[in-house]
Coordinates of C-alpha atoms in Angstrom, one line a residue:
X1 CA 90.6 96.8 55.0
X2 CA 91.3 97.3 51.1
X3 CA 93.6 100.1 50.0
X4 CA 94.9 100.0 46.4
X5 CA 97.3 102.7 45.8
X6 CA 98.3 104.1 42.1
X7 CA 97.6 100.7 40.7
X8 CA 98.1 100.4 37.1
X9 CA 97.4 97.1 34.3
X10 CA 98.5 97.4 31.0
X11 CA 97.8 94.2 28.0
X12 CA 99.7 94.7 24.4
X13 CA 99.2 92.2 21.8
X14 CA 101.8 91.6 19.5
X15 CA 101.8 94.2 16.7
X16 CA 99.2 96.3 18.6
X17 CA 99.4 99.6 20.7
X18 CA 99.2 99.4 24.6
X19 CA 95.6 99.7 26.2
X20 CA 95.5 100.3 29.9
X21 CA 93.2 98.7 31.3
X22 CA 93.8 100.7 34.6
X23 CA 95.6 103.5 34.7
X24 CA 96.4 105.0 38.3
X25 CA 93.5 103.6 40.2
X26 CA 93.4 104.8 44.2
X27 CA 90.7 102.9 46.5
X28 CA 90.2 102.5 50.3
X29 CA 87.4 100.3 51.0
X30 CA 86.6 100.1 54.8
X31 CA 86.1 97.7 57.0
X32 CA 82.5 95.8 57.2
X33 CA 81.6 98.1 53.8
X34 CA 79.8 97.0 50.9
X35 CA 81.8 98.8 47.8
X36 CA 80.6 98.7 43.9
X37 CA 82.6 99.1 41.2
X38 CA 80.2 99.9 38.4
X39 CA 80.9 101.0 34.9
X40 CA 80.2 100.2 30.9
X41 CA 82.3 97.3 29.2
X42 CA 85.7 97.7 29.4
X43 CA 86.1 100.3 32.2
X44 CA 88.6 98.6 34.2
X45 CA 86.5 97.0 36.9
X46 CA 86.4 93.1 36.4
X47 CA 90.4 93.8 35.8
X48 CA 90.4 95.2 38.9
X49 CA 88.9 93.5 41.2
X50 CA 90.8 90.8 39.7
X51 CA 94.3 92.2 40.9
X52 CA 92.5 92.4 44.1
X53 CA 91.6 88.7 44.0
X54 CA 95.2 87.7 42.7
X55 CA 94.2 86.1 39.4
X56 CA 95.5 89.1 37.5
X57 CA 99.5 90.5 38.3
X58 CA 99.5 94.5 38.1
X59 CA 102.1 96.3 36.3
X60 CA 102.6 98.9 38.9
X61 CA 101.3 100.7 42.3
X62 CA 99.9 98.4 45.8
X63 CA 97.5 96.5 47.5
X64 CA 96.8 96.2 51.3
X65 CA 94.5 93.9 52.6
X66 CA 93.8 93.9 55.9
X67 CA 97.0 95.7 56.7
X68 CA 99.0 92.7 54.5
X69 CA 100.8 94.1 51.6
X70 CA 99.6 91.2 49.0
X71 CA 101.6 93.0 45.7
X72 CA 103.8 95.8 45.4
X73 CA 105.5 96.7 42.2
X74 CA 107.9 98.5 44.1
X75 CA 109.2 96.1 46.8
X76 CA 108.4 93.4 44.4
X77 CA 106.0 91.0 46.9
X78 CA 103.4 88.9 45.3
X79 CA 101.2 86.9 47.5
X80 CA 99.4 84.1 45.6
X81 CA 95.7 83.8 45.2
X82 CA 94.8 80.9 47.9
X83 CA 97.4 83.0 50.8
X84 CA 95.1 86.4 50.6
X85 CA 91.9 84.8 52.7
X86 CA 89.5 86.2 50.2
X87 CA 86.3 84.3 49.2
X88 CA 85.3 85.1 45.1
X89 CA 81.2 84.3 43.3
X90 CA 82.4 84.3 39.7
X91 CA 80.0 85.2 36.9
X92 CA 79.5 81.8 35.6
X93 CA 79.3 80.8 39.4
X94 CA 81.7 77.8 38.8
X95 CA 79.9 75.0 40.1
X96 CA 81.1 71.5 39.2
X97 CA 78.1 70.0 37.2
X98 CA 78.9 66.5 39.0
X99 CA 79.3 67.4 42.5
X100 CA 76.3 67.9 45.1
X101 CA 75.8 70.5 47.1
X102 CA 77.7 69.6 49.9
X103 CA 80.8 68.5 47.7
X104 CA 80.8 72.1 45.8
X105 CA 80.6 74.0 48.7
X106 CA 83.2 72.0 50.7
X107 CA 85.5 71.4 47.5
X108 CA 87.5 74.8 49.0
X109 CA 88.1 74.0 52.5
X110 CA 89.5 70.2 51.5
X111 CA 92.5 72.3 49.7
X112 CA 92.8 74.5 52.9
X113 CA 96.2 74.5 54.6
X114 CA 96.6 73.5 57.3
X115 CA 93.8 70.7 56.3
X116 CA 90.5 70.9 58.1
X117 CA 89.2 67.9 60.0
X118 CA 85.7 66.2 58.6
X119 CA 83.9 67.3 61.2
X120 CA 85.1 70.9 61.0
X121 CA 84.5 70.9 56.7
X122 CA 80.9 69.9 57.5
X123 CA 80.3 72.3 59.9
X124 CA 81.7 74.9 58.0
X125 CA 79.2 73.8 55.0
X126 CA 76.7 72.9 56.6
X127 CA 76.9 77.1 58.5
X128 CA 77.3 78.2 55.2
X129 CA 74.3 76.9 53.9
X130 CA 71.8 77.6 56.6
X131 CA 73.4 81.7 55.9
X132 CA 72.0 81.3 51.8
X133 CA 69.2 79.0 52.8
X134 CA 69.6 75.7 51.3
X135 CA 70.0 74.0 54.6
X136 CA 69.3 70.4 54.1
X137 CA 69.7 70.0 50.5
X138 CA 73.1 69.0 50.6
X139 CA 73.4 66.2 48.9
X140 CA 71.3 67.9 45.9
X141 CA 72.8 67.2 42.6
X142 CA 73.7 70.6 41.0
X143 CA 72.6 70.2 37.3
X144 CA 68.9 70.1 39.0
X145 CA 69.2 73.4 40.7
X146 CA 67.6 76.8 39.5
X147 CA 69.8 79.4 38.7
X148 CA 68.7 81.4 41.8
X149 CA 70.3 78.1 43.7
X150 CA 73.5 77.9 41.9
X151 CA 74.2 81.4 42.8
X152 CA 73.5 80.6 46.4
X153 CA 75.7 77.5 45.8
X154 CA 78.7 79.4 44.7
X155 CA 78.1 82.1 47.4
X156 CA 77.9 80.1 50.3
X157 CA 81.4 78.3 48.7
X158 CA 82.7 81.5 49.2
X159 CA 81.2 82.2 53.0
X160 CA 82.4 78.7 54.3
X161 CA 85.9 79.3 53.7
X162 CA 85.7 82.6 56.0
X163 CA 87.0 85.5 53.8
X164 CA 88.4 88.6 55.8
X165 CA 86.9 90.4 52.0
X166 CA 84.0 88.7 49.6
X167 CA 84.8 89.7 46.0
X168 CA 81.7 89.4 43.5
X169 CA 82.1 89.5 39.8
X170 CA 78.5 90.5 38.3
X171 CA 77.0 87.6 40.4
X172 CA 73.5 88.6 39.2
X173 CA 73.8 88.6 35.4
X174 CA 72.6 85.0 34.4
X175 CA 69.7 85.7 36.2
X176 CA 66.2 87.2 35.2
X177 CA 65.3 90.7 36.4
X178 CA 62.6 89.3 38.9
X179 CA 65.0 86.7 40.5
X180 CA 68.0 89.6 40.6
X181 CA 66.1 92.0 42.2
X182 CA 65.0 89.0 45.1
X183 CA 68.7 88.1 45.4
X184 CA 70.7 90.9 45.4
X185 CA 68.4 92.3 48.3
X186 CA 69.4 88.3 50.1
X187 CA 73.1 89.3 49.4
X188 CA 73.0 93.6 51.1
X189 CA 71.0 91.5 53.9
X190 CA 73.6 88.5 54.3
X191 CA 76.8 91.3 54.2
X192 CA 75.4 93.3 56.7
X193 CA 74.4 90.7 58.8
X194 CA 78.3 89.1 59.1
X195 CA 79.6 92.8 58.7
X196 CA 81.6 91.1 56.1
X197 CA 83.7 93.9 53.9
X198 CA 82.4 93.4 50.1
X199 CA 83.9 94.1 47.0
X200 CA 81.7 94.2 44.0
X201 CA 81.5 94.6 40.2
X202 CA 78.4 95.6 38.2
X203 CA 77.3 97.5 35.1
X204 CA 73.7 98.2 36.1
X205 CA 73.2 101.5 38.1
X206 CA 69.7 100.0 40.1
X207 CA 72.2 97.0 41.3
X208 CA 75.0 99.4 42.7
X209 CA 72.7 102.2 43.9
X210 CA 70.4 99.2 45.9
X211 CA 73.6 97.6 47.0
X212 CA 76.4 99.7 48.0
X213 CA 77.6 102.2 50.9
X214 CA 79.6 103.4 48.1
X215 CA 80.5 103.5 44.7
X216 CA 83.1 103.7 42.6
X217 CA 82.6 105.1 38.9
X218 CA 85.0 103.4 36.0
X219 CA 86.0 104.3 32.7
X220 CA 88.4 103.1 30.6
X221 CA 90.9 102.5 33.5
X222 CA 90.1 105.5 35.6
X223 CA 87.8 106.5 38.7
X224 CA 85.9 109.6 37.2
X225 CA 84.1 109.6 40.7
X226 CA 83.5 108.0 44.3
X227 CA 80.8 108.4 47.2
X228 CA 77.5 107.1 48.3
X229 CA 74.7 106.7 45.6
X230 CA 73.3 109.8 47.0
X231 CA 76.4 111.8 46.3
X232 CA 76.9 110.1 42.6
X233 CA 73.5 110.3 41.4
X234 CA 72.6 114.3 42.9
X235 CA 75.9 115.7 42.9
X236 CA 78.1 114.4 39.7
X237 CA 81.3 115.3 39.1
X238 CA 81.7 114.6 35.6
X239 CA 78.8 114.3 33.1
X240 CA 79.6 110.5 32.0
X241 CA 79.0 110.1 35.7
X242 CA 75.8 112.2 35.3
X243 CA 74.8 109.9 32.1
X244 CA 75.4 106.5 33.9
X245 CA 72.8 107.1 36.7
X246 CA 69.6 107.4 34.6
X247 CA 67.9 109.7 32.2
X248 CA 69.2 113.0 31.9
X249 CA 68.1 116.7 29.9
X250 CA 70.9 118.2 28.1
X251 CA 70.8 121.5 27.2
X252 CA 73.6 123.7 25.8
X253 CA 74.4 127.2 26.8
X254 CA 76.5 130.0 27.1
X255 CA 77.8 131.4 31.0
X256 CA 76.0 134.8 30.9
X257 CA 77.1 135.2 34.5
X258 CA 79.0 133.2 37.3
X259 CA 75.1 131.5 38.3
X260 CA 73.8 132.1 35.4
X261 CA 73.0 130.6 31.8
X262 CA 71.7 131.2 28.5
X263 CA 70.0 128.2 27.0
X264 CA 67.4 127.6 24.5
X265 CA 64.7 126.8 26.8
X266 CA 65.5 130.6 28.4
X267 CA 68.1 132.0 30.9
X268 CA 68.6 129.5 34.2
X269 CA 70.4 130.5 37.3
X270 CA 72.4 128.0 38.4
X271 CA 74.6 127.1 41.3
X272 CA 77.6 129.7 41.9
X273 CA 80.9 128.8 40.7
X274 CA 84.4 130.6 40.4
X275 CA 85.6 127.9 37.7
X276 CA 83.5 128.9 34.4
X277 CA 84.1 132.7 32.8
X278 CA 81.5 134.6 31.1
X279 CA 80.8 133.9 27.2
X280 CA 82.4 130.3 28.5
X281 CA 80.0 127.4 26.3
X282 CA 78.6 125.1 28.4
X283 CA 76.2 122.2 28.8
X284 CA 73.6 122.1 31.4
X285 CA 72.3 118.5 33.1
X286 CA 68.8 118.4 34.3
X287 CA 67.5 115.5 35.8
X288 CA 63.2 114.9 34.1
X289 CA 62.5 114.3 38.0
X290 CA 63.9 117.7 38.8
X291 CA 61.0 119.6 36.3
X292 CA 58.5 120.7 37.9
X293 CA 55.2 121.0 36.4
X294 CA 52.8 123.8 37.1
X295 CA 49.5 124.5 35.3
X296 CA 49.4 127.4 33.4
X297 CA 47.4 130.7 35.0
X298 CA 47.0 133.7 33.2
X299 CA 48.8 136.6 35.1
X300 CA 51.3 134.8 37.0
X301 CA 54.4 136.4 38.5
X302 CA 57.0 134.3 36.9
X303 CA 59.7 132.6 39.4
X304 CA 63.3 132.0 39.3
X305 CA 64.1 129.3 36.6
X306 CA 60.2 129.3 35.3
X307 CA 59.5 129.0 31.7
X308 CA 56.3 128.4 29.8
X309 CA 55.5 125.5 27.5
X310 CA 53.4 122.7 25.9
X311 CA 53.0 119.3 26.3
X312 CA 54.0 117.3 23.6
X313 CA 53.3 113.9 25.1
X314 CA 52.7 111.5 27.9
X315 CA 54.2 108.0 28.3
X316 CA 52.0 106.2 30.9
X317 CA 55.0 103.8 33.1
X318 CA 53.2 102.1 36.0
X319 CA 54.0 104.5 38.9
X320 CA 55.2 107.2 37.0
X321 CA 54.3 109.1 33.7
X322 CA 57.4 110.9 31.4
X323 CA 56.0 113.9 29.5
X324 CA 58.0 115.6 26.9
X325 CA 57.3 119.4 27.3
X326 CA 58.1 121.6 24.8
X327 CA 59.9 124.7 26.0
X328 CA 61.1 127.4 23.5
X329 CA 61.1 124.9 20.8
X330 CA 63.1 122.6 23.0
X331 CA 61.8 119.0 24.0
X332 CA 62.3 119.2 27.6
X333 CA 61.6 116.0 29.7
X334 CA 59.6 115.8 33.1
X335 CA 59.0 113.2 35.3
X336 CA 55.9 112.5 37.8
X337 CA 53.9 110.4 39.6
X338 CA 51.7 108.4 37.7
X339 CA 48.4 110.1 39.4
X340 CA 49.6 114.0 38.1
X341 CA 47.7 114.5 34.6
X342 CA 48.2 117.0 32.9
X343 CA 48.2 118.5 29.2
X344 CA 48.3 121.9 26.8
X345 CA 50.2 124.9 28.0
X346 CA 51.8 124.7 31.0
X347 CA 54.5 126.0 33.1
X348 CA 57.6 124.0 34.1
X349 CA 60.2 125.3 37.0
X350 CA 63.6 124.3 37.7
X351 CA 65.1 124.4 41.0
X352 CA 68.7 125.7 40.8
X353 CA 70.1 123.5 43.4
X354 CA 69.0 120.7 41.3
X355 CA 71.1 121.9 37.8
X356 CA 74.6 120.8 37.0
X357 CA 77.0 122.7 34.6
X358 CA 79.9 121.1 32.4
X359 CA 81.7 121.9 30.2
X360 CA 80.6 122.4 26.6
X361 CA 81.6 119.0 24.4
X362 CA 81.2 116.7 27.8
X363 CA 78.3 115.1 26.0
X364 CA 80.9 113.8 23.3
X365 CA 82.7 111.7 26.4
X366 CA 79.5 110.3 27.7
X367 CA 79.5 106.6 27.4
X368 CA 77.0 103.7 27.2
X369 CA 75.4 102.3 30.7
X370 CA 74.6 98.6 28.5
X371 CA 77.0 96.3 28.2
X372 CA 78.9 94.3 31.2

């Protein structure tokens, strides 16, 4: 449905250097599939998706929609904005403060070509509406709308002009955390219902993993990393990957063997792998759910990945509780269900399947999951 193929964007102001704000970006997105594109302040993403939407002109490389070629660099085509059949919710959601309901939403499909009959534009609206559930407020002025409204507003613009893709643009940002939870559930539940193929931008991991099929990873212009949240969150390619998705133990080491690791918490076996050498430094990623807690018990047989320690302290969170156990001097972070309490010594495992290794100095390239 989507395929973008080596697709770059570069901006230079005068007297300054280059920044490319994507640098060789390949994505297929497939049909009926609800894609992310997640990632800190200026990763690429908004930039991207909008050389999708045809609001911003790429420098180089291709994008197919639908089996359309709507820009090539190569074979220089360039189809404008209105002639791709995409449907766009802005940030700001763009709703004209002196129009109703019915006039935002229809606003659109009166600049369609060829022009749609009145009976067909209210249809079309009134359809739309009834899919976001604000059927019968039509004639609503917008300036008295929540902001939970206006976003349905500017979505259900979107849905009545009967988009082959739906791009989103951090949709959800202007809203509070109890409304954007309620509404981004109404938007999986509305895209799977019309099996309509959905591109979207975010910088909050919850929003992408609640969201998506799959995800997309930016940063500064590149993909470090694509697959389902599953994939992204358990099995990271690349620590700032690792970082993005939640709270993470870092511990350096040295490779003693090819599965195995010196660290200061003690020596952890770790998945086998022909790409690190013995005496290589690197840095170890544990997820705090990942640590296992065990009450201590005098004589028992230690375990693969089992170390002894002390509880430093426990952060009460609603369902869960965060201790910080001190292991060989290190703080090591553990997360649990609310109901386990425990304190003093105690023994923490790790299960090897559940470590990641990267290279030492990988910490240095992790960046920030705030920002937009």
């Amino acid at each position: 449905m989507i395929e973008i193929r080596g697709l770059g964007k570069d901006f230079q102001r005068a007297g300054e250097s280059v920044v490319h704000a994507l640098r060789t970006v390949d994505v297929t997105v497939e049909r009926g599939e609800f894609f992310v594109l997640l990632g800190p302040s200026g990763s690429g993403k908004t930039t991207l998706l909008r050389c999708v939407a045809g609001l911003a002109v790429p420098d180089r490389g291709e994008i197919v929609l639908d089996g359309v070629t709507v820009y090539s660099g190569d074979k220089r085509i360039l189809v404008p904005p209105e002639r791709r059949g995409l449907g766009m919710v802005f940030q700001s959601y763009a709703i004209w403060p002196h129009m109703t309901i019915l006039e935002n939403v229809a606003l659109p499909l009166t600049q369609k070509r060829p022009r749609l009959g009145k009976a067909e534009i209210r249809e079309r609206v009134a359809r739309a509406l009834a899919l976001v559930g604000l059927e019968g407020m039509e004639g609503r002025p917008t300036p008295l709308l929540s902001g939970g409204q206006q976003q349905r507003v500017a979505l259900a613009r979107s849905l009545a002009t009967e988009p082959v893709v739906l791009l989103m643009d951090e949709p959800l940002s202007n809203l509070d955390a109890r409304l954007r939870e309620e509404v981004r559930k109404e938007i999986r539940s509305l895209a799977a219902r019309l099996d309509i193929t959905t591109l979207y931008v975010t910088h909050d991991q919850v929003e992408a993993m609640e969201l998506a099929d799959r995800i997309a990873v930016m940063h500064e212009g590149d993909i470090l990393q694509q697959g389902s949240p599953e994939e992204l969150y358990c099995r990271p390619e690349d620590p700032r990957v690792a970082q993005f998705f939640g709270s993470t133990n870092w511990i350096d080491g040295r490779m003693r063997d090819k599965d195995a690791v010196e660290t200061a918490v003690g020596c952890l076996a770790v998945p086998d792998s022909d790409t690190r050498a013995i005496g290589d430094a690197v840095v170890v990623a544990v997820r705090p759910e990942d640590v296992e807690l065990i009450p201590d018990a005098p004589g028992a047989v230690p375990e693969e990945n089992y170390f002894r320690g002390r509880v430093v302290s426990n952060v009460f969170l609603g369902d869960h509780r965060v201790y910080t156990i001190e292991v060989g001097g290190f703080p090591l972070l553990a997360r649990t269900l609310a109901s386990v309490l425990v304190g003093g010594d105690i023994s923490v495992r790790i299960p090897r399947e559940r470590v990641c290794v990267f290279r030492a100095g990988s910490r240095n390239e992790i960046p920030s999951a705030a920002g937009s």
